[in-house]
Short mmCIF file of C-alpha atoms in Angstrom, two decimals:
data_model
loop_
_atom_site.label_atom_id
_atom_site.label_comp_id
_atom_site.label_asym_id
_atom_site.label_seq_id
_atom_site.Cartn_x
_atom_site.Cartn_y
_atom_site.Cartn_z
CA MET N 22 -42.85 -48.16 72.19
CA SER N 23 -45.63 -50.52 73.37
CA THR N 24 -45.95 -51.84 76.92
CA LEU N 25 -45.07 -55.38 75.79
CA THR N 26 -41.87 -54.14 74.16
CA ARG N 27 -40.82 -52.16 77.20
CA ALA N 28 -41.51 -55.16 79.45
CA ARG N 29 -39.46 -57.45 77.18
CA ASP N 30 -36.55 -54.99 77.12
CA TRP N 31 -36.65 -54.67 80.88
CA LEU N 32 -36.63 -58.45 81.37
CA ARG N 33 -33.66 -58.75 79.01
CA SER N 34 -31.75 -56.27 81.13
CA HIS N 35 -32.68 -58.20 84.30
CA PRO N 36 -32.14 -61.85 83.43
CA LEU N 37 -32.38 -63.12 87.04
CA VAL N 38 -35.87 -61.59 87.38
CA ALA N 39 -36.85 -63.17 84.06
CA ASP N 40 -35.65 -66.57 85.16
CA GLY N 41 -37.45 -66.24 88.45
CA THR N 42 -40.65 -65.38 86.60
CA LEU N 43 -40.17 -68.39 84.35
CA ALA N 44 -39.56 -70.65 87.34
CA ALA N 45 -42.79 -69.46 88.98
CA ALA N 46 -44.69 -70.11 85.77
CA VAL N 47 -43.26 -73.59 85.45
CA LEU N 48 -44.12 -74.33 89.07
CA ALA N 49 -47.66 -73.19 88.44
CA CYS N 50 -47.92 -75.46 85.39
CA MET N 51 -46.52 -78.42 87.33
CA LEU N 52 -49.02 -77.87 90.16
CA ALA N 53 -51.87 -77.62 87.67
CA GLY N 54 -50.74 -80.78 85.95
CA SER N 55 -50.43 -82.70 89.25
CA PHE N 56 -54.16 -82.16 89.91
CA ALA N 57 -55.21 -83.53 86.52
CA GLU N 58 -55.61 -87.23 86.05
CA PRO N 59 -55.27 -88.24 82.39
CA ASN N 60 -57.62 -90.68 80.82
CA GLY N 61 -56.99 -94.28 81.60
CA ARG N 62 -58.28 -94.50 85.11
CA HIS N 63 -61.65 -92.85 84.92
CA GLY N 64 -62.24 -92.68 81.17
CA GLY N 65 -61.18 -89.03 80.65
CA THR N 66 -59.24 -86.14 82.09
CA MET N 67 -60.42 -85.43 85.63
CA TRP N 68 -59.51 -82.27 87.63
CA GLY N 69 -59.10 -82.24 91.37
CA THR N 70 -59.34 -85.96 91.86
CA PRO N 71 -55.66 -86.81 92.47
CA ALA N 72 -53.74 -84.70 94.94
CA PRO N 73 -49.92 -84.57 94.85
CA ASP N 74 -48.26 -86.06 97.90
CA PRO N 75 -45.87 -83.99 100.06
CA LEU N 76 -42.86 -85.56 98.35
CA GLY N 77 -44.17 -84.62 94.92
CA LEU N 78 -44.81 -80.99 96.04
CA THR N 79 -41.31 -80.83 97.49
CA LEU N 80 -39.72 -82.15 94.27
CA MET N 81 -41.73 -79.69 92.14
CA LEU N 82 -40.66 -76.74 94.36
CA LEU N 83 -37.00 -77.76 94.31
CA ALA N 84 -37.05 -78.27 90.52
CA ALA N 85 -38.68 -74.91 89.87
CA THR N 86 -36.28 -73.10 92.24
CA THR N 87 -33.33 -74.70 90.44
CA LEU N 88 -34.47 -73.13 87.17
CA ILE N 89 -33.62 -69.64 88.50
CA LEU N 90 -29.92 -70.45 87.86
CA ARG N 91 -30.48 -71.97 84.41
CA ARG N 92 -28.56 -69.19 82.55
CA ARG N 93 -25.51 -69.30 84.82
CA TYR N 94 -25.19 -73.10 85.18
CA PRO N 95 -27.26 -74.72 82.39
CA ILE N 96 -25.61 -78.16 82.55
CA TRP N 97 -25.79 -78.36 86.34
CA VAL N 98 -29.43 -77.21 86.38
CA LEU N 99 -30.26 -79.87 83.81
CA ALA N 100 -28.52 -82.50 85.94
CA ALA N 101 -30.39 -81.37 89.10
CA THR N 102 -33.81 -81.23 87.43
CA GLY N 103 -33.14 -84.60 85.76
CA ALA N 104 -32.22 -86.18 89.08
CA LEU N 105 -35.36 -84.79 90.74
CA SER N 106 -37.43 -86.13 87.86
CA VAL N 107 -35.90 -89.60 88.26
CA VAL N 108 -36.69 -89.55 92.02
CA GLU N 109 -40.28 -88.61 91.16
CA PHE N 110 -40.55 -91.43 88.60
CA VAL N 111 -39.45 -94.01 91.14
CA THR N 112 -41.36 -92.78 94.20
CA GLY N 113 -44.32 -90.75 92.85
CA ASP N 114 -47.79 -92.28 92.88
CA PRO N 115 -49.76 -90.53 91.68
CA ARG N 116 -47.09 -89.08 89.45
CA ALA N 117 -46.31 -85.30 89.50
CA PRO N 118 -44.97 -83.60 86.31
CA VAL N 119 -41.55 -82.75 87.71
CA ALA N 120 -40.04 -83.66 84.30
CA MET N 121 -41.45 -80.38 82.99
CA SER N 122 -38.55 -78.59 84.69
CA ALA N 123 -36.03 -80.92 83.04
CA VAL N 124 -37.60 -80.09 79.68
CA VAL N 125 -37.04 -76.34 80.27
CA ALA N 126 -33.48 -76.99 81.47
CA LEU N 127 -32.71 -79.11 78.35
CA TYR N 128 -34.04 -76.25 76.14
CA THR N 129 -31.68 -73.83 77.93
CA VAL N 130 -28.67 -76.15 77.40
CA ALA N 131 -29.46 -76.43 73.67
CA ALA N 132 -29.92 -72.69 73.28
CA ALA N 133 -26.71 -71.85 75.19
CA THR N 134 -24.24 -74.45 73.82
CA ASP N 135 -23.22 -75.76 70.42
CA ARG N 136 -24.91 -78.42 68.34
CA PRO N 137 -22.66 -81.36 69.24
CA THR N 138 -23.21 -80.74 72.94
CA THR N 139 -26.96 -80.49 72.30
CA TRP N 140 -26.92 -83.88 70.55
CA ARG N 141 -24.95 -85.58 73.30
CA VAL N 142 -26.78 -84.06 76.25
CA GLY N 143 -30.18 -84.30 74.57
CA LEU N 144 -29.88 -88.01 73.74
CA LEU N 145 -28.58 -88.75 77.25
CA THR N 146 -31.43 -86.86 78.88
CA MET N 147 -34.09 -88.45 76.67
CA THR N 148 -32.70 -91.93 77.28
CA VAL N 149 -32.34 -91.59 81.06
CA LEU N 150 -35.71 -89.96 81.73
CA THR N 151 -37.65 -92.17 79.34
CA GLY N 152 -35.87 -95.31 80.59
CA PHE N 153 -36.56 -94.63 84.25
CA ALA N 154 -40.16 -93.69 83.48
CA MET N 155 -40.79 -96.95 81.63
CA LEU N 156 -38.78 -99.33 83.80
CA ALA N 157 -38.99 -97.95 87.37
CA GLY N 158 -42.25 -96.03 87.34
CA PRO N 159 -45.60 -97.20 88.73
CA LEU N 160 -47.29 -97.08 85.30
CA PRO N 161 -46.88 -99.69 82.52
CA TRP N 162 -43.97 -98.98 80.20
CA TYR N 163 -46.20 -98.50 77.14
CA THR N 164 -48.43 -95.76 78.61
CA GLN N 165 -48.63 -92.44 76.72
CA GLU N 166 -47.20 -90.52 79.70
CA ASN N 167 -43.88 -92.32 79.25
CA LEU N 168 -43.88 -91.72 75.48
CA GLY N 169 -44.81 -88.08 76.17
CA ILE N 170 -41.57 -87.62 78.17
CA PHE N 171 -39.54 -88.85 75.19
CA ALA N 172 -41.40 -86.51 72.82
CA TRP N 173 -41.17 -83.39 75.09
CA THR N 174 -37.45 -83.78 75.76
CA GLY N 175 -36.77 -84.23 72.03
CA MET N 176 -38.80 -81.16 71.14
CA ALA N 177 -37.03 -79.13 73.83
CA ALA N 178 -33.61 -80.00 72.42
CA ALA N 179 -34.74 -79.19 68.83
CA ALA N 180 -36.33 -75.90 69.87
CA GLY N 181 -33.27 -74.77 71.79
CA ASP N 182 -30.99 -75.66 68.86
CA ALA N 183 -33.24 -73.65 66.49
CA VAL N 184 -33.18 -70.63 68.77
CA ARG N 185 -29.42 -70.78 69.07
CA SER N 186 -29.01 -71.01 65.28
CA ARG N 187 -31.31 -68.02 64.76
CA ARG N 188 -29.41 -65.97 67.31
CA ALA N 189 -26.11 -66.82 65.56
CA PHE N 190 -27.57 -65.90 62.21
CA VAL N 191 -28.87 -62.53 63.46
CA HIS N 192 -25.54 -61.83 65.17
CA ALA N 193 -23.67 -62.61 61.94
CA ILE N 194 -25.91 -60.22 59.95
CA ARG N 195 -25.50 -57.48 62.54
CA GLU N 196 -21.73 -58.00 62.62
CA ARG N 197 -21.57 -57.80 58.81
CA ALA N 198 -23.57 -54.64 58.80
CA GLU N 199 -21.32 -53.05 61.43
CA ARG N 200 -18.21 -54.17 59.54
CA ALA N 201 -19.64 -52.64 56.33
CA GLU N 202 -20.36 -49.40 58.21
CA ARG N 203 -16.79 -49.28 59.52
CA THR N 204 -15.48 -49.96 56.06
CA ARG N 205 -17.55 -47.10 54.65
CA GLU N 206 -16.32 -44.76 57.36
CA GLU N 207 -12.70 -45.80 56.77
CA GLU N 208 -13.12 -45.32 53.02
CA ALA N 209 -14.62 -41.89 53.55
CA ARG N 210 -11.71 -40.90 55.83
CA ARG N 211 -9.23 -42.23 53.28
CA ARG N 212 -10.79 -40.19 50.48
CA VAL N 213 -10.84 -37.10 52.63
CA ALA N 214 -7.16 -37.57 53.40
CA GLU N 215 -6.33 -38.09 49.74
CA GLU N 216 -8.27 -34.95 48.78
CA ARG N 217 -6.48 -32.92 51.44
CA LEU N 218 -3.16 -34.21 50.13
CA ARG N 219 -4.12 -33.31 46.61
CA ILE N 220 -5.14 -29.80 47.61
CA ALA N 221 -1.93 -29.41 49.59
CA ARG N 222 0.10 -30.37 46.53
CA ASP N 223 -1.79 -27.81 44.40
CA LEU N 224 -1.07 -25.09 46.92
CA HIS N 225 2.54 -26.11 47.03
CA ASP N 226 2.87 -25.85 43.25
CA VAL N 227 1.36 -22.42 43.16
CA VAL N 228 3.21 -21.02 46.14
CA ALA N 229 6.59 -22.63 45.38
CA HIS N 230 6.80 -21.35 41.80
CA HIS N 231 5.40 -17.89 42.10
CA ILE N 232 6.78 -16.96 45.52
CA ALA N 233 10.24 -18.10 44.37
CA LEU N 234 9.98 -15.74 41.39
CA VAL N 235 8.74 -12.94 43.57
CA ASN N 236 11.67 -13.49 45.95
CA VAL N 237 14.22 -13.41 43.12
CA GLN N 238 12.74 -10.35 41.43
CA ALA N 239 12.36 -8.50 44.73
CA GLY N 240 16.04 -9.18 45.46
CA VAL N 241 17.02 -7.84 42.03
CA ALA N 242 14.91 -4.75 42.53
CA ALA N 243 16.44 -4.06 45.93
CA HIS N 244 19.94 -4.53 44.52
CA VAL N 245 19.58 -2.15 41.55
CA MET N 246 17.11 0.30 42.97
CA ASP N 247 19.65 3.11 43.45
CA LYS N 248 21.94 2.56 40.43
CA ARG N 249 19.56 1.29 37.74
CA PRO N 250 15.97 2.39 38.55
CA ASP N 251 14.68 1.25 35.16
CA GLN N 252 15.79 -2.33 35.77
CA ALA N 253 14.32 -2.14 39.28
CA LYS N 254 10.94 -1.06 37.81
CA GLU N 255 11.08 -3.99 35.41
CA ALA N 256 11.85 -6.40 38.28
CA LEU N 257 8.96 -4.94 40.31
CA ALA N 258 6.67 -5.39 37.29
CA HIS N 259 7.64 -9.08 37.21
CA VAL N 260 6.95 -9.27 40.98
CA ARG N 261 3.50 -7.86 40.38
CA GLU N 262 2.81 -10.24 37.50
CA ALA N 263 4.00 -13.28 39.47
CA SER N 264 1.94 -12.33 42.50
CA ARG N 265 -1.10 -11.79 40.34
CA SER N 266 -0.66 -15.23 38.76
CA ALA N 267 -0.23 -16.76 42.20
CA LEU N 268 -3.42 -15.13 43.43
CA ASN N 269 -5.36 -16.32 40.38
CA GLU N 270 -4.20 -19.93 40.80
CA LEU N 271 -4.90 -19.80 44.52
CA ARG N 272 -8.37 -18.47 43.78
CA ALA N 273 -8.98 -21.33 41.34
CA THR N 274 -7.73 -23.88 43.86
CA VAL N 275 -9.68 -22.51 46.77
CA GLY N 276 -12.77 -22.36 44.55
CA LEU N 277 -12.72 -26.13 44.40
CA LEU N 278 -13.33 -26.24 48.12
CA ARG N 279 -16.59 -24.34 47.87
CA GLN N 280 -19.97 -25.89 48.19
CA SER N 281 -21.96 -26.51 45.03
CA GLY N 282 -24.24 -23.55 45.72
CA ASP N 283 -21.43 -21.04 46.31
CA PRO N 284 -21.16 -18.29 43.67
CA GLU N 285 -18.23 -17.37 41.48
CA ALA N 286 -16.77 -20.81 40.83
CA PRO N 287 -13.41 -20.55 39.00
CA THR N 288 -13.58 -20.88 35.23
CA GLU N 289 -9.93 -20.40 34.32
CA PRO N 290 -8.53 -23.31 32.31
CA ALA N 291 -5.98 -25.53 33.98
CA PRO N 292 -2.36 -25.04 32.97
CA GLY N 293 -0.79 -27.45 30.53
CA LEU N 294 1.96 -27.73 28.01
CA HIS N 295 0.19 -25.21 25.81
CA ARG N 296 1.32 -22.63 28.39
CA LEU N 297 4.90 -23.90 28.51
CA GLU N 298 6.33 -20.82 26.71
CA GLU N 299 4.54 -18.57 29.18
CA LEU N 300 5.95 -20.53 32.09
CA VAL N 301 9.47 -20.48 30.66
CA GLY N 302 9.14 -16.74 30.01
CA THR N 303 8.56 -16.10 33.74
CA PHE N 304 11.80 -17.84 34.57
CA ARG N 305 13.68 -16.04 31.83
CA SER N 306 12.46 -12.71 33.13
CA ALA N 307 13.70 -13.80 36.54
CA GLY N 308 17.20 -14.19 35.12
CA LEU N 309 17.27 -17.95 34.41
CA PRO N 310 18.26 -18.83 30.82
CA VAL N 311 15.97 -21.66 29.65
CA GLU N 312 16.13 -23.51 26.35
CA VAL N 313 13.13 -25.52 25.19
CA ALA N 314 13.07 -28.40 22.74
CA ARG N 315 9.75 -30.04 21.81
CA THR N 316 8.82 -32.84 19.45
CA ASP N 317 5.30 -33.41 20.76
CA GLN N 318 3.40 -31.03 18.55
CA GLY N 319 0.06 -32.41 17.54
CA THR N 320 -0.09 -34.77 20.49
CA ALA N 321 -3.39 -34.57 22.37
CA LEU N 322 -2.74 -35.40 26.01
CA PRO N 323 -5.34 -36.28 28.63
CA ALA N 324 -6.03 -33.37 30.99
CA ALA N 325 -4.35 -35.05 33.95
CA VAL N 326 -1.23 -35.98 31.94
CA ASP N 327 -1.00 -32.52 30.44
CA LEU N 328 -1.29 -30.94 33.87
CA ALA N 329 1.27 -33.34 35.41
CA ALA N 330 3.80 -32.52 32.68
CA TYR N 331 3.35 -28.84 33.24
CA ARG N 332 3.75 -29.14 36.98
CA VAL N 333 6.86 -31.28 36.71
CA ILE N 334 8.54 -28.70 34.51
CA GLN N 335 7.34 -25.88 36.77
CA GLU N 336 8.70 -27.53 39.90
CA ALA N 337 12.00 -28.56 38.29
CA LEU N 338 12.66 -24.98 37.01
CA THR N 339 11.71 -23.55 40.40
CA ASN N 340 14.29 -25.76 42.03
CA VAL N 341 16.88 -24.74 39.43
CA ARG N 342 16.16 -21.08 40.20
CA LYS N 343 16.43 -21.62 43.93
CA HIS N 344 19.38 -24.05 44.17
CA ALA N 345 21.49 -23.98 41.04
CA GLY N 346 23.01 -20.53 41.46
CA GLN N 347 22.94 -17.30 39.48
CA GLU N 348 25.06 -18.60 36.58
CA ALA N 349 23.09 -21.75 35.92
CA ASN N 350 21.28 -22.53 32.69
CA ALA N 351 18.36 -24.89 32.21
CA GLU N 352 17.19 -27.08 29.34
CA VAL N 353 13.68 -28.42 28.92
CA SER N 354 12.75 -31.11 26.45
CA VAL N 355 9.34 -32.61 25.75
CA VAL N 356 9.49 -35.67 23.49
CA ARG N 357 6.82 -38.09 22.32
CA VAL N 358 8.27 -41.64 22.45
CA GLY N 359 5.80 -44.27 21.39
CA PRO N 360 2.87 -44.37 23.80
CA ASN N 361 4.65 -42.02 26.28
CA VAL N 362 5.69 -38.41 26.63
CA GLU N 363 9.12 -37.91 28.20
CA ILE N 364 9.85 -34.72 30.14
CA THR N 365 13.48 -33.85 30.88
CA VAL N 366 14.78 -30.78 32.76
CA LEU N 367 18.57 -30.30 32.98
CA ASP N 368 20.73 -27.63 34.55
CA ASN N 369 24.45 -27.08 34.96
CA GLY N 370 24.50 -25.91 38.56
CA PRO N 371 27.24 -26.93 41.04
CA GLY N 372 27.27 -30.55 42.12
CA ASP N 373 27.09 -29.58 45.82
CA ASP N 374 23.91 -27.64 45.22
CA ALA N 375 22.47 -30.53 43.29
CA ALA N 376 23.15 -32.94 46.15
CA ALA N 377 21.68 -30.44 48.57
CA ARG N 378 18.36 -30.68 46.75
CA LEU N 379 18.08 -34.30 47.76
CA GLU N 380 19.19 -33.74 51.34
CA GLU N 381 17.36 -30.56 52.26
CA ASN N 382 14.92 -31.10 55.08
CA GLY N 383 11.37 -29.95 54.74
CA GLY N 384 11.29 -30.06 50.91
CA HIS N 385 8.40 -31.72 49.12
CA GLY N 386 8.87 -30.97 45.40
CA LEU N 387 10.76 -34.10 44.34
CA LEU N 388 8.44 -36.38 46.30
CA GLY N 389 5.42 -34.57 44.89
CA MET N 390 6.62 -35.00 41.32
CA ARG N 391 7.21 -38.71 41.83
CA GLU N 392 3.81 -39.20 43.40
CA ARG N 393 2.07 -37.21 40.68
CA VAL N 394 3.74 -39.17 37.87
CA THR N 395 3.32 -42.52 39.61
CA ALA N 396 -0.40 -41.87 40.10
CA LEU N 397 -0.74 -41.59 36.31
CA GLY N 398 1.14 -44.86 35.70
CA GLY N 399 4.47 -43.27 34.76
CA THR N 400 7.94 -43.02 36.29
CA CYS N 401 9.97 -40.11 37.56
CA SER N 402 13.64 -39.89 38.52
CA ALA N 403 15.68 -37.00 39.81
CA GLY N 404 19.34 -36.71 40.82
CA PRO N 405 22.72 -35.09 40.19
CA ARG N 406 24.28 -35.27 36.72
CA TYR N 407 27.70 -36.61 36.05
CA GLY N 408 30.04 -33.62 35.89
CA GLY N 409 27.70 -31.27 37.76
CA GLY N 410 24.13 -30.11 37.57
CA PHE N 411 20.81 -31.81 38.16
CA ARG N 412 18.47 -33.85 36.03
CA VAL N 413 14.73 -34.47 36.33
CA HIS N 414 13.30 -37.08 33.99
CA ALA N 415 9.62 -38.10 33.87
CA ILE N 416 7.86 -40.60 31.59
CA LEU N 417 4.10 -40.07 31.34
CA PRO N 418 1.81 -42.46 29.41
CA VAL N 419 -0.38 -40.64 26.86
CA LYS N 420 -3.25 -43.01 27.69
CA SER N 421 -3.29 -44.11 31.25
CA ARG N 422 -5.87 -45.66 33.56
CA ALA N 423 -4.75 -43.36 36.36
CA GLY N 424 -5.21 -40.29 34.13
CA ALA N 425 -8.78 -41.31 33.36
CA THR N 426 -9.37 -41.79 37.08
CA ALA N 427 -7.91 -38.41 37.85
CA SER N 428 -10.15 -36.76 35.23
CA THR N 429 -13.19 -38.47 36.66
CA THR N 430 -12.30 -37.32 40.17
CA THR N 431 -11.81 -33.81 38.86
CA ALA N 432 -15.14 -33.74 37.13
CA SER N 433 -16.98 -34.94 40.18
CA THR N 434 -15.33 -32.31 42.40
CA THR N 435 -17.03 -29.33 40.75
CA THR N 436 -19.41 -28.37 37.91
CA ALA N 437 -18.62 -28.56 34.25
CA SER N 438 -17.21 -25.07 34.21
CA THR N 439 -14.76 -25.91 36.99
CA THR N 440 -13.57 -29.26 35.67
CA THR N 441 -10.30 -27.85 34.37
CA ALA N 442 -9.60 -26.05 37.62
CA SER N 443 -10.20 -29.27 39.54
CA THR N 444 -7.56 -30.95 37.42
CA THR N 445 -5.26 -28.22 38.75
CA THR N 446 -6.12 -29.46 42.22
CA ALA N 447 -5.19 -32.98 41.33
CA SER N 448 -1.83 -31.84 40.11
CA THR N 449 -0.94 -29.21 42.72
CA THR N 450 -1.47 -31.78 45.43
CA GLU N 451 1.56 -33.69 44.27
CA ALA N 452 3.89 -30.69 44.42
CA ALA N 453 2.87 -29.99 47.98
CA LYS N 454 4.72 -33.18 48.98
CA GLY N 455 7.48 -32.58 46.48
CA ASN N 456 10.85 -30.90 46.25
CA PRO N 457 12.52 -28.41 48.60
CA VAL N 458 10.55 -25.20 48.43
#
């Protein structure tokens, strides 16, 4: 930083010192001007010939001292310097340039106020000073000194207004830049929050489904361990398989959180309706009879829609297994209807348990399903069935703007080999906010 820049910054932080320095400079200029006689008396500018009288010196000193307060009281300082200038016009002979202080005061008023005030005060100052100089001064009204007062006051008002306009323009640009910076920060925080929510939903989907199966199979194994060891071994095998699947999906989800340079990014494909039989088989092995009806064969679904359909069925069957009782059956249907795919999961559990799914505190599955389907432009409803049981119904558009957005978000999250796994993230996020786990 140069010395001039440091000095300017220091004066800005000490405005009273800056105004005092300006007042001293104006006083020096007025004193120098009072010793110069312009052409007209001796044929040219003469230095040292006229000497200011004591009254002129006093008026110049008072006017310069008044300028120290120009920032705090600009209008009053202009009035004071204008009055001192008028006194000098009437009594001064030879004339002293006291009006120079009024010019500086008028510039301050124009720079510190608005344009209408500048127009009113500037015209009044120019009229009063020029009028007294022409009509009450010792010089003829047409002399150039009188016209110079009119010109200097007009230029002071114009310069102050220009400085004020420039300051307002710079302030507006700085404010826009700060607002844009705040907007970028808010957008970044919003995206981080959305990504955290999406990851939480993914983790909920994985944990809710697999841990529920592990819990059921572990209970079966403990119940038949002594009487039917073969069935206990089969249940424990299902526990091992479910836990392995949970670990694999957790590994895929956590892999999305790695940095781009981290090794061993997940490459496992994201689940979809092509794995529906495998999903249903895990529930059947856990003791839940499930019937599947599909009329969507040959339908190519976007990755996000395919994943959302799989997660809705997974969450709905998990809730059936947890809440509908040991004797419940489930029905799953996947139907292509026009531009949409409709997912329906029904069970015949007790009505009380069905109502409890809506009232249970701390559950996030139902909410997660609705949010997931809504994000893709579809609709999702869940509630007790007439006569007992529970019904989950989701309508997913085959071609949706939200699905394309979700796929784009997934692709940008990781490399090409992890694109499918990132779609898993986009889906699992929803379940984290969903039904009772």
